[in-house]
Short mmCIF file of C-alpha atoms in Angstrom, two decimals:
data_model
loop_
_atom_site.label_atom_id
_atom_site.label_comp_id
_atom_site.label_asym_id
_atom_site.label_seq_id
_atom_site.Cartn_x
_atom_site.Cartn_y
_atom_site.Cartn_z
CA MET A 5 24.57 11.00 -6.23
CA LYS A 6 21.95 13.60 -5.51
CA LEU A 7 19.15 12.94 -3.05
CA ASN A 8 16.19 15.13 -2.10
CA GLU A 9 17.71 15.52 1.37
CA ARG A 10 15.51 18.35 2.51
CA SER A 11 12.41 16.29 1.81
CA VAL A 12 13.96 13.22 3.40
CA ALA A 13 14.82 15.19 6.55
CA HIS A 14 11.33 16.67 6.59
CA TYR A 15 9.87 13.17 6.40
CA ALA A 16 12.14 12.02 9.23
CA LEU A 17 10.92 14.85 11.49
CA SER A 18 7.28 14.66 10.42
CA ASP A 19 4.52 13.15 12.52
CA SER A 20 4.19 10.17 10.20
CA PRO A 21 4.19 7.04 12.35
CA ALA A 22 7.49 5.60 13.44
CA ASP A 23 7.74 1.82 13.49
CA HIS A 24 10.33 1.80 16.23
CA THR A 25 12.37 4.29 18.21
CA GLY A 26 15.02 4.15 20.89
CA PHE A 27 18.56 4.90 21.93
CA LEU A 28 21.28 2.82 20.31
CA ARG A 29 25.04 3.01 20.36
CA THR A 30 26.45 3.37 16.92
CA TRP A 31 29.91 3.11 15.42
CA GLY A 32 31.00 4.69 12.18
CA GLY A 33 30.60 8.24 11.04
CA PRO A 34 32.98 10.93 9.81
CA GLY A 35 36.42 10.63 11.35
CA THR A 36 35.93 7.16 12.83
CA PRO A 37 38.19 4.25 11.97
CA PRO A 38 36.90 1.59 9.55
CA THR A 39 36.95 -1.06 12.28
CA PRO A 40 34.56 -0.20 15.12
CA SER A 41 36.22 0.32 18.48
CA GLY A 42 35.40 1.87 21.78
CA THR A 43 31.97 2.28 23.22
CA GLY A 44 30.40 3.95 20.22
CA ARG A 45 28.20 7.01 20.16
CA ARG A 46 24.74 7.04 21.73
CA CYS A 47 22.11 8.39 19.35
CA TRP A 48 18.34 8.49 19.13
CA PHE A 49 17.17 6.21 16.33
CA VAL A 50 13.86 6.39 14.47
CA LEU A 51 12.66 3.66 12.12
CA LYS A 52 10.07 4.76 9.56
CA GLY A 53 9.20 2.13 7.03
CA ASN A 54 12.42 1.08 5.31
CA LEU A 55 14.37 4.11 6.54
CA LEU A 56 16.43 4.22 9.71
CA PHE A 57 17.30 7.72 10.89
CA SER A 58 19.57 8.76 13.73
CA PHE A 59 19.47 11.97 15.69
CA GLU A 60 21.82 13.57 18.21
CA SER A 61 18.99 13.46 20.73
CA ARG A 62 15.22 12.95 20.95
CA GLU A 63 14.78 16.65 20.27
CA GLY A 64 17.17 16.65 17.33
CA ARG A 65 16.06 19.02 14.61
CA ALA A 66 17.95 17.36 11.79
CA PRO A 67 18.80 13.68 11.19
CA LEU A 68 22.45 12.77 11.56
CA SER A 69 22.29 9.75 9.31
CA LEU A 70 20.08 7.60 7.13
CA VAL A 71 20.29 3.87 6.47
CA VAL A 72 18.08 2.50 3.67
CA LEU A 73 16.93 -0.94 4.77
CA GLU A 74 16.65 -2.74 1.45
CA GLY A 75 18.69 -5.77 0.47
CA CYS A 76 19.99 -6.30 3.98
CA THR A 77 19.79 -8.74 6.83
CA VAL A 78 20.02 -8.09 10.53
CA GLU A 79 22.21 -10.32 12.65
CA LEU A 80 23.33 -10.45 16.25
CA ALA A 81 26.92 -9.33 16.52
CA GLU A 82 29.88 -8.98 18.75
CA ALA A 83 30.51 -5.43 19.79
CA PRO A 84 33.98 -4.02 20.36
CA ALA A 85 34.79 -3.49 24.03
CA PRO A 86 32.74 -5.44 26.57
CA GLU A 87 29.40 -4.23 25.27
CA GLU A 88 26.57 -6.65 24.87
CA PHE A 89 23.28 -6.48 22.98
CA ALA A 90 24.91 -5.64 19.67
CA PHE A 91 23.58 -6.38 16.23
CA ALA A 92 24.58 -5.52 12.70
CA ILE A 93 22.73 -4.52 9.54
CA CYS A 94 24.52 -6.42 6.77
CA PHE A 95 24.09 -5.65 3.10
CA ASP A 96 24.24 -8.11 0.20
CA ALA A 97 25.84 -5.51 -2.03
CA PRO A 98 29.61 -5.68 -2.30
CA GLY A 99 31.59 -2.88 -0.73
CA VAL A 100 28.84 -1.84 1.66
CA ARG A 101 30.04 -2.11 5.23
CA PRO A 102 27.70 -3.48 7.87
CA HIS A 103 26.24 -1.01 10.35
CA LEU A 104 27.02 -2.02 13.89
CA LEU A 105 24.56 -1.01 16.58
CA ALA A 106 24.08 -1.87 20.24
CA ALA A 107 20.97 -1.67 22.38
CA ASP A 108 20.71 -0.97 26.11
CA GLY A 109 19.40 -4.37 27.05
CA PRO A 110 18.29 -7.78 25.72
CA ALA A 111 14.64 -6.78 25.25
CA ALA A 112 15.59 -3.67 23.29
CA GLN A 113 18.05 -5.70 21.21
CA GLU A 114 15.38 -8.26 20.34
CA ALA A 115 12.81 -5.60 19.55
CA TRP A 116 15.19 -3.75 17.25
CA VAL A 117 16.34 -6.87 15.41
CA LYS A 118 12.70 -7.83 14.84
CA ALA A 119 11.65 -4.38 13.69
CA LEU A 120 14.61 -3.94 11.37
CA SER A 121 14.17 -7.41 9.84
CA ARG A 122 10.63 -6.51 8.83
CA ALA A 123 11.40 -3.05 7.58
CA SER A 124 11.76 -3.74 3.89
CA PHE A 125 9.27 -2.51 1.33
CA GLY A 126 8.87 -6.06 0.01
CA TYR A 127 7.83 -7.38 3.40
CA MET A 128 5.21 -4.67 3.80
CA ARG A 129 3.91 -5.40 0.30
CA LEU A 130 3.53 -9.08 1.19
CA VAL A 131 1.58 -8.18 4.30
CA VAL A 132 -0.75 -5.85 2.40
CA ARG A 133 -1.42 -8.47 -0.27
CA GLU A 134 -2.11 -11.02 2.43
CA LEU A 135 -4.75 -8.81 4.01
CA GLU A 136 -6.16 -7.95 0.60
CA SER A 137 -6.80 -11.59 -0.12
CA GLN A 138 -8.25 -12.12 3.34
CA LEU A 139 -10.65 -9.27 2.68
CA GLN A 140 -11.60 -10.79 -0.66
CA ASP A 141 -12.31 -14.11 1.05
CA ALA A 142 -14.39 -12.39 3.69
CA ARG A 143 -16.36 -10.45 1.09
CA GLN A 144 -17.09 -13.53 -0.97
CA SER A 145 -18.23 -15.46 2.07
CA LEU A 146 -20.46 -12.59 3.06
CA ALA A 147 -21.95 -12.35 -0.43
CA LEU A 148 -22.70 -16.07 -0.47
CA HIS A 149 -24.17 -15.82 2.99
CA ARG A 150 -26.43 -12.97 1.93
CA HIS A 151 -27.55 -14.84 -1.18
CA SER A 152 -28.61 -17.81 0.84
CA SER A 153 -30.45 -15.67 3.42
CA TRP A 154 -32.36 -13.86 0.69
CA LYS A 155 -33.23 -17.19 -0.84
CA ALA A 156 -34.69 -18.34 2.47
CA ILE A 157 -36.61 -15.10 3.00
CA SER A 158 -37.94 -14.96 -0.55
CA SER A 159 -39.30 -18.51 -0.50
CA ARG A 160 -41.25 -17.65 2.63
CA CYS A 161 -42.65 -14.33 1.42
CA LYS A 162 -43.20 -14.86 -2.28
CA PRO A 163 -44.57 -18.33 -2.88
CA GLN A 164 -45.37 -17.71 -6.54
CA ALA A 165 -41.84 -17.23 -7.70
CA PRO A 166 -39.35 -19.16 -5.66
CA ASP A 167 -37.80 -20.66 -8.79
CA CYS A 168 -37.44 -17.24 -10.34
CA TRP A 169 -35.64 -16.01 -7.25
CA SER A 170 -33.31 -18.93 -6.92
CA GLN A 171 -32.45 -18.79 -10.60
CA VAL A 172 -31.64 -15.11 -10.34
CA LEU A 173 -29.54 -15.60 -7.25
CA GLU A 174 -27.60 -18.44 -8.76
CA ASN A 175 -26.97 -16.45 -11.91
CA GLY A 176 -26.50 -13.33 -9.89
CA HIS A 177 -23.16 -11.76 -9.29
CA SER A 178 -21.03 -12.95 -6.50
CA LEU A 179 -18.36 -10.36 -5.84
CA PRO A 180 -16.05 -11.12 -8.73
CA ARG A 181 -12.48 -11.96 -8.08
CA ASP A 182 -11.13 -9.31 -10.36
CA CYS A 183 -12.99 -6.57 -8.56
CA ASN A 184 -10.44 -6.28 -5.79
CA PRO A 185 -9.26 -3.35 -3.71
CA THR A 186 -6.06 -3.04 -5.70
CA GLY A 187 -8.04 -2.83 -8.89
CA LEU A 188 -10.26 -0.21 -7.35
CA VAL A 189 -7.30 1.70 -6.05
CA GLU A 190 -5.93 1.80 -9.56
CA GLU A 191 -9.24 2.93 -10.96
CA GLY A 192 -9.73 5.44 -8.22
CA GLY A 193 -6.25 6.70 -8.75
CA SER A 194 -6.90 7.38 -12.40
CA ARG A 195 -10.03 9.25 -11.44
CA SER A 196 -8.15 11.44 -9.04
CA ALA A 197 -5.71 12.24 -11.79
CA GLY A 198 -8.50 14.22 -13.36
CA ARG A 199 -9.17 16.21 -10.22
CA GLY A 200 -7.64 19.64 -9.89
CA LEU A 201 -5.71 18.92 -6.69
CA ALA A 202 -4.59 15.64 -5.27
CA GLU A 203 -5.07 15.35 -1.54
CA TRP A 204 -1.88 15.26 0.44
CA GLU A 205 -2.97 13.36 3.44
CA LEU A 206 -5.76 11.31 1.92
CA GLN A 207 -3.90 9.58 -0.85
CA GLY A 208 -4.69 5.99 -0.24
CA PRO A 209 -7.30 3.36 -0.78
CA ALA A 210 -9.63 4.57 1.95
CA SER A 211 -10.26 7.95 0.41
CA ILE A 212 -10.32 6.59 -3.10
CA LEU A 213 -12.97 4.03 -2.22
CA LEU A 214 -15.03 6.52 -0.26
CA GLY A 215 -14.69 9.14 -2.96
CA ARG A 216 -15.82 7.05 -5.89
CA GLY A 217 -19.31 6.08 -6.88
CA GLN A 218 -20.59 2.62 -7.51
CA SER A 219 -18.31 0.17 -9.17
CA PRO A 220 -19.69 -0.95 -12.51
CA VAL A 221 -19.49 -4.56 -11.39
CA SER A 222 -20.56 -4.45 -7.79
CA PRO A 223 -20.43 -1.84 -5.06
CA GLU A 224 -17.24 -2.37 -3.14
CA THR A 225 -18.67 -1.03 0.01
CA SER A 226 -19.67 -2.64 3.24
CA CYS A 227 -22.89 -0.60 3.35
CA PHE A 228 -25.60 -3.22 3.34
CA SER A 229 -28.37 -1.04 1.99
CA THR A 230 -26.30 -0.16 -1.07
CA LEU A 231 -25.50 -3.80 -1.70
CA HIS A 232 -29.15 -4.69 -1.17
CA ASN A 233 -30.39 -2.12 -3.68
CA TRP A 234 -27.78 -3.14 -6.20
CA TYR A 235 -28.65 -6.82 -6.05
CA GLY A 236 -32.30 -5.86 -5.97
CA GLN A 237 -32.28 -4.04 -9.31
CA GLU A 238 -31.83 -7.17 -11.36
CA ILE A 239 -34.42 -9.00 -9.32
CA VAL A 240 -36.98 -6.23 -9.79
CA GLU A 241 -36.43 -6.30 -13.57
CA LEU A 242 -36.79 -10.05 -13.72
CA ARG A 243 -39.95 -9.98 -11.65
CA GLN A 244 -41.44 -7.40 -13.99
CA GLY A 245 -40.57 -9.57 -16.96
CA TRP A 246 -42.09 -12.60 -15.31
CA GLN A 247 -45.26 -10.73 -14.45
CA GLN A 248 -45.62 -9.47 -18.02
CA ARG A 249 -45.17 -12.93 -19.43
CA ALA A 250 -47.69 -14.32 -16.94
CA ARG A 251 -50.28 -11.74 -18.07
CA GLY A 252 -49.62 -12.45 -21.76
CA GLU A 253 -49.97 -16.22 -21.42
CA SER A 254 -53.26 -16.20 -19.56
CA PRO A 255 -56.33 -15.38 -21.70
CA ASP A 256 -58.16 -14.18 -18.59
CA CYS A 257 -55.80 -11.29 -18.37
CA ALA A 258 -56.36 -10.05 -21.91
CA GLY A 259 -58.55 -7.25 -20.62
CA LEU A 260 -62.27 -6.85 -20.49
CA PRO A 261 -64.02 -7.97 -23.65
CA LEU A 262 -65.58 -5.07 -25.49
CA SER A 263 -69.26 -5.13 -25.35
CA MET B 13 22.71 14.10 6.79
CA ARG B 14 25.04 11.15 6.29
CA TYR B 15 24.01 8.26 4.12
CA ASN B 16 25.84 5.53 2.31
CA GLU B 17 25.72 6.21 -1.42
CA LYS B 18 26.65 2.61 -2.09
CA GLU B 19 23.45 1.46 -0.38
CA LEU B 20 21.42 3.64 -2.73
CA GLN B 21 23.47 2.63 -5.76
CA ALA B 22 22.87 -1.03 -4.94
CA LEU B 23 19.16 -0.32 -4.58
CA SER B 24 19.10 1.41 -7.97
CA ARG B 25 20.28 -1.85 -9.52
CA GLN B 26 17.36 -3.83 -8.11
CA PRO B 27 14.43 -4.85 -10.33
CA ALA B 28 12.28 -1.82 -11.02
CA GLU B 29 8.54 -1.44 -10.76
CA LEU B 30 8.76 0.83 -13.81
CA ALA B 31 11.61 2.11 -15.92
CA ALA B 32 11.60 4.33 -18.98
CA GLU B 33 13.43 7.09 -20.72
CA LEU B 34 11.60 10.32 -19.94
CA GLY B 35 12.24 14.00 -20.27
CA MET B 36 13.12 15.41 -16.85
CA ARG B 37 13.43 18.94 -15.57
CA GLY B 38 14.68 19.82 -12.11
CA PRO B 39 12.90 22.23 -9.76
CA LYS B 40 15.44 25.03 -10.05
CA LYS B 41 14.44 28.07 -12.02
CA GLY B 42 15.89 28.01 -15.49
CA SER B 43 16.56 24.27 -15.63
CA VAL B 44 16.05 22.59 -18.96
CA VAL B 45 14.50 19.29 -19.91
CA LYS B 46 17.02 16.48 -20.16
CA ARG B 47 16.58 12.90 -21.30
CA ARG B 48 16.95 10.60 -18.32
CA LEU B 49 16.46 6.91 -17.68
CA VAL B 50 13.97 7.00 -14.82
CA LYS B 51 13.60 3.94 -12.63
CA LEU B 52 11.11 3.32 -9.84
CA VAL B 53 12.45 0.95 -7.18
CA VAL B 54 10.42 0.54 -3.98
CA ASN B 55 9.85 4.08 -2.65
CA PHE B 56 12.72 5.68 -4.55
CA LEU B 57 12.77 7.21 -8.00
CA PHE B 58 16.25 6.99 -9.52
CA TYR B 59 17.30 8.91 -12.58
CA PHE B 60 20.30 8.11 -14.77
CA ARG B 61 22.01 9.75 -17.69
CA THR B 62 20.97 7.52 -20.55
CA ASP B 63 24.48 6.11 -21.07
CA GLU B 64 25.59 5.70 -17.45
CA ALA B 65 25.29 2.81 -15.00
CA GLU B 66 25.21 4.85 -11.80
CA PRO B 67 22.29 7.16 -11.09
CA VAL B 68 22.68 10.92 -11.20
CA GLY B 69 20.23 11.15 -8.34
CA ALA B 70 17.35 9.72 -6.36
CA LEU B 71 14.07 11.01 -5.00
CA LEU B 72 12.52 9.49 -1.90
CA LEU B 73 8.81 9.30 -2.66
CA GLU B 74 7.34 9.67 0.84
CA ARG B 75 4.94 12.56 1.34
CA CYS B 76 5.11 13.52 -2.28
CA ARG B 77 2.39 14.76 -4.56
CA VAL B 78 2.15 13.44 -8.10
CA ALA B 79 0.17 15.68 -10.42
CA ARG B 80 -0.76 15.50 -14.09
CA GLU B 81 0.57 18.39 -16.09
CA GLU B 82 -0.95 18.81 -19.56
CA PRO B 83 -1.89 15.72 -21.48
CA SER B 84 1.24 13.63 -21.13
CA ASN B 85 3.44 15.19 -18.45
CA PHE B 86 3.50 14.86 -14.70
CA SER B 87 5.24 16.50 -11.79
CA ILE B 88 6.46 15.39 -8.39
CA SER B 89 6.61 17.83 -5.51
CA PHE B 90 6.95 17.44 -1.77
CA ILE B 91 4.65 18.44 1.00
CA GLU B 92 6.99 20.95 2.60
CA ASP B 93 7.44 22.91 -0.63
CA PRO B 94 4.63 22.23 -3.08
CA GLU B 95 5.79 24.80 -5.63
CA ARG B 96 9.16 23.14 -6.05
CA LYS B 97 8.39 20.61 -8.80
CA TYR B 98 10.29 17.96 -10.65
CA TYR B 99 8.79 17.73 -14.16
CA PHE B 100 8.64 14.64 -16.28
CA GLU B 101 7.66 14.37 -19.93
CA CYS B 102 6.16 11.17 -21.23
CA CYS B 103 5.71 10.03 -24.81
CA SER B 104 1.97 9.37 -24.46
CA GLU B 105 -1.02 9.83 -22.19
CA GLU B 106 -0.98 6.10 -21.48
CA GLN B 107 2.62 6.20 -20.32
CA CYS B 108 1.85 9.25 -18.20
CA GLU B 109 -1.13 7.49 -16.64
CA GLU B 110 0.98 4.41 -15.93
CA TRP B 111 3.65 6.45 -14.18
CA THR B 112 1.34 8.64 -12.11
CA GLU B 113 -0.54 5.56 -10.91
CA ALA B 114 2.61 3.70 -9.97
CA LEU B 115 4.18 6.72 -8.26
CA ARG B 116 1.09 7.40 -6.16
CA ARG B 117 1.27 3.89 -4.75
CA ALA B 118 5.03 3.85 -4.36
CA SER B 119 5.33 4.97 -0.79
CA TYR B 120 5.58 3.10 2.45
CA GLU B 121 2.96 5.45 3.87
CA PHE B 122 0.52 4.41 1.14
CA MET B 123 1.02 0.76 1.98
CA ARG B 124 0.60 1.52 5.65
CA ARG B 125 -2.75 3.18 4.95
CA SER B 126 -3.80 0.22 2.79
CA LEU B 127 -2.95 -2.10 5.64
CA ILE B 128 -5.00 -0.14 8.15
CA PHE B 129 -7.89 0.07 5.70
CA TYR B 130 -7.95 -3.65 4.94
CA ARG B 131 -7.65 -4.53 8.59
CA LYS B 132 -10.63 -2.31 9.45
CA GLU B 133 -12.68 -3.73 6.59
CA ILE B 134 -11.96 -7.29 7.61
CA GLN B 135 -12.80 -6.47 11.19
CA LYS B 136 -16.10 -4.94 10.11
CA MET B 137 -17.02 -7.94 8.02
CA THR B 138 -15.92 -10.70 10.27
CA GLY B 139 -15.71 -9.08 13.67
CA LYS B 140 -12.22 -10.49 13.99
CA VAL B 141 -8.87 -8.83 14.21
CA CYS B 142 -6.68 -10.63 11.75
CA ALA B 143 -3.26 -9.14 12.40
CA GLU B 144 -1.64 -7.40 15.27
CA LEU B 145 -0.47 -3.89 14.74
CA GLY B 146 1.95 -2.78 17.38
CA GLY B 147 1.43 0.91 18.11
CA ALA B 148 1.90 2.93 14.97
CA GLY B 149 3.88 0.23 13.28
CA VAL B 150 3.36 -3.12 11.74
CA VAL B 151 4.63 -5.97 13.83
CA LEU B 152 3.00 -9.12 12.55
CA GLN B 153 2.88 -12.45 14.18
CA ALA B 154 4.95 -15.16 12.54
CA GLN B 155 1.81 -17.09 11.64
CA LEU B 156 0.94 -14.50 9.05
CA MET B 157 4.01 -15.48 7.10
CA THR B 158 3.26 -19.16 7.37
CA ARG B 159 -0.33 -18.81 6.30
CA LEU B 160 -2.12 -21.85 4.99
CA PRO B 161 -2.90 -22.10 1.26
CA ARG B 162 -5.81 -20.04 -0.02
CA ARG B 163 -8.99 -20.99 1.79
CA THR B 164 -12.31 -21.86 0.19
CA PRO B 165 -15.31 -19.74 1.21
CA TRP B 166 -16.63 -22.46 3.49
CA SER B 167 -13.56 -22.43 5.63
CA SER B 168 -12.89 -18.71 5.60
CA LEU B 169 -13.02 -16.26 8.45
CA ALA B 170 -16.76 -15.72 8.10
CA TYR B 171 -17.67 -19.26 9.00
CA PRO B 172 -16.80 -21.29 12.04
CA ARG B 173 -15.53 -24.64 11.01
CA ARG B 174 -18.34 -27.18 10.73
CA PRO B 175 -17.70 -30.33 12.67
CA GLY B 176 -16.83 -33.18 10.39
CA SER B 177 -16.06 -31.02 7.36
CA SER B 178 -12.61 -31.08 5.82
#
C-alpha cells in the first residue's frame, strides 16, 4: 500500500507540537525475531497526535518507524530479559502484532502509557466537542447576563419605555444554539474556498472566525461593542416605531394648526 | 520509514467520515485520471480500486492544503512541495464543497488549534481555565471525561452556585 511517506516524514520532523517525547527501548524491526528478546534497541520516540515516530537519536533526520495509534489499547507488559517499565500497544485488528516498548523508569512508563492511551483521533474529537459545548454554555450565560443588565440600566434611564425595552429583550435573540463554532467553522471554510489561496498555517477556527464578518444571526465574537451595537439595532428601530406611534395617537402632536 | 501496513489496512476498514467514488489523478507528470473509491478515516485519506477490498494507498492529511480547482474538482498538496498535487474530480459542486470542507477539518493539527481557540475563548468569557494543557500537548484531567450532564445556564461556569439552588 502506498503512503505519502515524504510528507509523513516531513510532518514528523516539523516544528508542529509533539504530545510526548522520550527514549524508549523497542523490539521488532527488520531482521529481529517475531518474539521479542534481549534488551531491545534504544530509540528516540516522538508522539504527534495519533502518530508515534521513532528516530535513531534526538537529532535523527529521518524517522525509523511509524505506528498509527488508532484502534489500539496500551497495556503494561512483561519485557523479555530483566527489564522493567515495559508496556505494549495492542491492536484490535487480527494479525497485527503488539508493539513492545520499555521506558527508563516508572514515571516515564506512566507518562507514556497515559499519553499513548489518549492519542487517538476520536479522543481528541471528544475533547474538542466538550470544550465547544462549554463555550456555548458560557456564551449563553453571558448573553442572558447582559440582557438582564441592560434591562436594569434601561429602566433607570428611560422611564417612558421600560415595557418596550423588556419586551424587546425578551423577544430578542439569545445566542442561538445552532450558531455554534463548528457551524461557523463550516461556513468560514466554505468562504475560504472562494479565496485564491488557502493559508497554510492559519487553517483553523481562529482565523476563520477572525476573518469573517458578522454572522447573520449574531456576531460570534467576544467584542462587547460589536455585540452591543448588534443588539442595539433592533432596539433603536423599535424605539423609532414607538415614538412615531406616540406622535400619531396624540392630537397635540399633529403639528401647528394653520392660521 | 517502517510502518505496519496491516495497521493502516485495519484503519481503512473503520467507519468513514466520507466515502465516494471520485476521479483521482496522482501528482506525477503524465498520470491519468482513474476512478477510485476514496474514503476519509480520521486524518487519513484512503483510496481503493473500485472492485478491491484493500486500499491502493493512503494520504496522511497533516499539513496539507486543500484547494478548489474549477467548479467541481479539488486538489490536495503538502506544505513541503505545494506544486505536487493530488487531483480529485467530483460529480457536482455540492460534492466538491462537502469534500473540501471535510478534508480541511480532517487533521489532528486542526483539532489542536480548535482546542486552543475554545480554551482561550472560555477563559476570556469566564476567567477560568477549564482544561489543563500539558506543554504543547493535550493531557486532560480524568474529570473531563466524567463530566456531568449538560448544565443549565444558571449553573454554568459564568455563575457561582447560588446557595439553596439545585
